[in-house]
């Protein structure tokens, strides 16, 4: 049985964090925005406190051969900081390999002009939505 409330997803990068969240029925993801890491933590706290987010899904950036690396350490560090602010909010991990590439492909299919597709923040937001959709499709629970 699904928990009540919205779910949020994050695509953590060195300079930016893309955030997406579901509707109240947890049927579809919508992009929220792209934030610097410290701002992203503040935004996620706001999402939990004001927007009814009850769980967070984060992309887990494995290497193409499935190993953890420098990027997973960066995500772990971000999640540790997030858990200090939101100790009661469950956080789940989703393999995010190729989500940025898929985000670019979706932007192309949606007719987003090439100049706008090059804006990294747009890709980060779209990748967060893809991560969230993958979680929803997996039938996992928070």
mmCIF file of C-alpha atoms in Angstrom:
data_model
loop_
_atom_site.group_PDB
_atom_site.id
_atom_site.type_symbol
_atom_site.label_atom_id
_atom_site.label_comp_id
_atom_site.label_asym_id
_atom_site.label_seq_id
_atom_site.Cartn_x
_atom_site.Cartn_y
_atom_site.Cartn_z
ATOM 1 C CA UNK A 1 0.000 0.000 0.000
ATOM 2 C CA UNK A 2 1.362 3.402 -0.973
ATOM 3 C CA UNK A 3 1.936 6.046 1.624
ATOM 4 C CA UNK A 4 -0.220 9.141 1.424
ATOM 5 C CA UNK A 5 1.350 12.333 0.221
ATOM 6 C CA UNK A 6 3.724 13.412 -2.464
ATOM 7 C CA UNK A 7 7.106 11.910 -3.256
ATOM 8 C CA UNK A 8 10.089 14.008 -4.306
ATOM 9 C CA UNK A 9 13.101 12.951 -6.338
ATOM 10 C CA UNK A 10 16.534 14.480 -6.637
ATOM 11 C CA UNK A 11 19.268 14.302 -9.228
ATOM 12 C CA UNK A 12 22.380 15.345 -7.313
ATOM 13 C CA UNK A 13 25.281 16.934 -9.140
ATOM 14 C CA UNK A 14 28.361 18.836 -8.018
ATOM 15 C CA UNK A 15 26.920 22.253 -8.822
ATOM 16 C CA UNK A 16 23.194 21.629 -9.172
ATOM 17 C CA UNK A 17 20.442 19.426 -7.805
ATOM 18 C CA UNK A 18 17.362 18.811 -9.916
ATOM 19 C CA UNK A 19 14.149 18.273 -7.982
ATOM 20 C CA UNK A 20 10.841 16.763 -9.095
ATOM 21 C CA UNK A 21 7.778 15.669 -7.138
ATOM 22 C CA UNK A 22 4.598 13.721 -7.691
ATOM 23 C CA UNK A 23 1.014 14.803 -7.525
ATOM 24 C CA UNK A 24 -0.890 13.842 -4.355
ATOM 25 C CA UNK A 25 -1.959 10.508 -5.854
ATOM 26 C CA UNK A 26 1.652 9.659 -6.769
ATOM 27 C CA UNK A 27 0.698 9.068 -10.379
ATOM 28 C CA UNK A 28 3.035 11.374 -12.248
ATOM 29 C CA UNK A 29 6.195 13.400 -11.623
ATOM 30 C CA UNK A 30 6.492 17.119 -12.287
ATOM 31 C CA UNK A 31 9.682 19.135 -12.235
ATOM 32 C CA UNK A 32 10.128 21.574 -9.343
ATOM 33 C CA UNK A 33 13.403 23.249 -10.260
ATOM 34 C CA UNK A 34 17.160 23.199 -10.156
ATOM 35 C CA UNK A 35 19.048 24.447 -7.108
ATOM 36 C CA UNK A 36 22.541 24.788 -5.736
ATOM 37 C CA UNK A 37 23.134 21.973 -3.194
ATOM 38 C CA UNK A 38 22.520 24.079 -0.059
ATOM 39 C CA UNK A 39 19.414 25.633 -1.606
ATOM 40 C CA UNK A 40 18.206 22.168 -2.618
ATOM 41 C CA UNK A 41 18.280 20.989 0.984
ATOM 42 C CA UNK A 42 16.287 24.053 2.029
ATOM 43 C CA UNK A 43 13.816 23.433 -0.808
ATOM 44 C CA UNK A 44 13.384 19.770 0.165
ATOM 45 C CA UNK A 45 12.721 20.782 3.780
ATOM 46 C CA UNK A 46 10.091 23.221 2.457
ATOM 47 C CA UNK A 47 8.583 20.502 0.260
ATOM 48 C CA UNK A 48 8.220 18.211 3.278
ATOM 49 C CA UNK A 49 6.907 20.890 5.643
ATOM 50 C CA UNK A 50 4.616 22.793 3.259
ATOM 51 C CA UNK A 51 3.846 20.651 0.206
ATOM 52 C CA UNK A 52 3.077 17.262 1.755
ATOM 53 C CA UNK A 53 6.168 15.372 0.581
ATOM 54 C CA UNK A 54 6.383 12.175 2.648
ATOM 55 C CA UNK A 55 9.408 10.499 1.043
ATOM 56 C CA UNK A 56 12.394 11.255 -1.168
ATOM 57 C CA UNK A 57 13.941 9.223 -3.970
ATOM 58 C CA UNK A 58 17.487 9.977 -5.012
ATOM 59 C CA UNK A 59 19.366 8.895 -8.065
ATOM 60 C CA UNK A 60 22.230 6.494 -7.320
ATOM 61 C CA UNK A 61 24.908 7.160 -9.950
ATOM 62 C CA UNK A 62 26.527 3.815 -10.607
ATOM 63 C CA UNK A 63 29.213 3.432 -13.244
ATOM 64 C CA UNK A 64 28.161 1.790 -16.537
ATOM 65 C CA UNK A 65 29.375 -1.575 -15.190
ATOM 66 C CA UNK A 66 27.312 -1.185 -11.985
ATOM 67 C CA UNK A 67 29.996 -0.092 -9.534
ATOM 68 C CA UNK A 68 29.921 2.725 -7.035
ATOM 69 C CA UNK A 69 32.402 5.525 -7.556
ATOM 70 C CA UNK A 70 33.155 9.159 -6.859
ATOM 71 C CA UNK A 71 29.659 10.260 -7.880
ATOM 72 C CA UNK A 72 27.985 7.861 -5.433
ATOM 73 C CA UNK A 73 30.182 9.250 -2.649
ATOM 74 C CA UNK A 74 28.996 12.750 -3.560
ATOM 75 C CA UNK A 75 25.352 11.621 -3.371
ATOM 76 C CA UNK A 76 25.994 9.886 -0.025
ATOM 77 C CA UNK A 77 27.445 13.096 1.364
ATOM 78 C CA UNK A 78 24.443 15.099 0.178
ATOM 79 C CA UNK A 79 21.996 12.558 1.644
ATOM 80 C CA UNK A 80 23.794 12.637 5.021
ATOM 81 C CA UNK A 81 23.347 16.415 5.116
ATOM 82 C CA UNK A 82 19.710 16.064 4.073
ATOM 83 C CA UNK A 83 19.000 13.453 6.767
ATOM 84 C CA UNK A 84 20.276 15.867 9.431
ATOM 85 C CA UNK A 85 17.517 18.299 8.382
ATOM 86 C CA UNK A 86 14.873 15.637 7.720
ATOM 87 C CA UNK A 87 15.637 12.722 10.065
ATOM 88 C CA UNK A 88 12.121 11.249 9.841
ATOM 89 C CA UNK A 89 11.741 11.435 6.071
ATOM 90 C CA UNK A 90 12.464 8.120 4.339
ATOM 91 C CA UNK A 91 14.942 8.236 1.463
ATOM 92 C CA UNK A 92 15.249 5.547 -1.219
ATOM 93 C CA UNK A 93 17.830 5.086 -3.970
ATOM 94 C CA UNK A 94 17.224 4.388 -7.661
ATOM 95 C CA UNK A 95 19.879 3.439 -10.211
ATOM 96 C CA UNK A 96 20.196 6.575 -12.309
ATOM 97 C CA UNK A 97 22.473 5.328 -15.062
ATOM 98 C CA UNK A 98 21.634 7.065 -18.354
ATOM 99 C CA UNK A 99 18.880 9.305 -16.907
ATOM 100 C CA UNK A 100 20.626 12.474 -18.120
ATOM 101 C CA UNK A 101 20.859 11.022 -21.632
ATOM 102 C CA UNK A 102 17.197 9.997 -21.436
ATOM 103 C CA UNK A 103 16.315 13.507 -20.226
ATOM 104 C CA UNK A 104 17.992 15.041 -23.285
ATOM 105 C CA UNK A 105 16.162 12.577 -25.552
ATOM 106 C CA UNK A 106 12.823 13.521 -23.962
ATOM 107 C CA UNK A 107 13.560 17.217 -24.403
ATOM 108 C CA UNK A 108 14.321 16.585 -28.084
ATOM 109 C CA UNK A 109 11.084 14.614 -28.537
ATOM 110 C CA UNK A 110 9.180 17.413 -26.776
ATOM 111 C CA UNK A 111 10.459 19.933 -29.293
ATOM 112 C CA UNK A 112 12.612 21.936 -26.873
ATOM 113 C CA UNK A 113 15.004 24.066 -28.951
ATOM 114 C CA UNK A 114 18.674 23.026 -28.964
ATOM 115 C CA UNK A 115 19.776 26.203 -27.156
ATOM 116 C CA UNK A 116 17.390 25.489 -24.262
ATOM 117 C CA UNK A 117 18.382 21.806 -24.177
ATOM 118 C CA UNK A 118 21.950 22.878 -23.473
ATOM 119 C CA UNK A 119 20.869 24.512 -20.219
ATOM 120 C CA UNK A 120 22.131 21.986 -17.646
ATOM 121 C CA UNK A 121 19.485 22.946 -15.094
ATOM 122 C CA UNK A 122 16.759 21.885 -17.501
ATOM 123 C CA UNK A 123 18.410 18.479 -17.921
ATOM 124 C CA UNK A 124 18.853 18.068 -14.135
ATOM 125 C CA UNK A 125 15.150 18.762 -13.499
ATOM 126 C CA UNK A 126 14.116 16.359 -16.241
ATOM 127 C CA UNK A 127 16.497 13.685 -14.911
ATOM 128 C CA UNK A 128 14.921 14.024 -11.442
ATOM 129 C CA UNK A 129 11.484 13.471 -13.000
ATOM 130 C CA UNK A 130 12.784 10.371 -14.816
ATOM 131 C CA UNK A 131 14.258 9.008 -11.573
ATOM 132 C CA UNK A 132 10.890 9.535 -9.885
ATOM 133 C CA UNK A 133 9.011 7.874 -12.742
ATOM 134 C CA UNK A 134 11.368 4.876 -12.570
ATOM 135 C CA UNK A 135 10.621 4.581 -8.853
ATOM 136 C CA UNK A 136 6.860 4.809 -9.452
ATOM 137 C CA UNK A 137 7.059 2.184 -12.208
ATOM 138 C CA UNK A 138 9.015 -0.194 -9.946
ATOM 139 C CA UNK A 139 6.101 -0.484 -7.488
ATOM 140 C CA UNK A 140 8.516 0.009 -4.593
ATOM 141 C CA UNK A 141 7.253 1.715 -1.501
ATOM 142 C CA UNK A 142 8.762 4.458 0.594
#
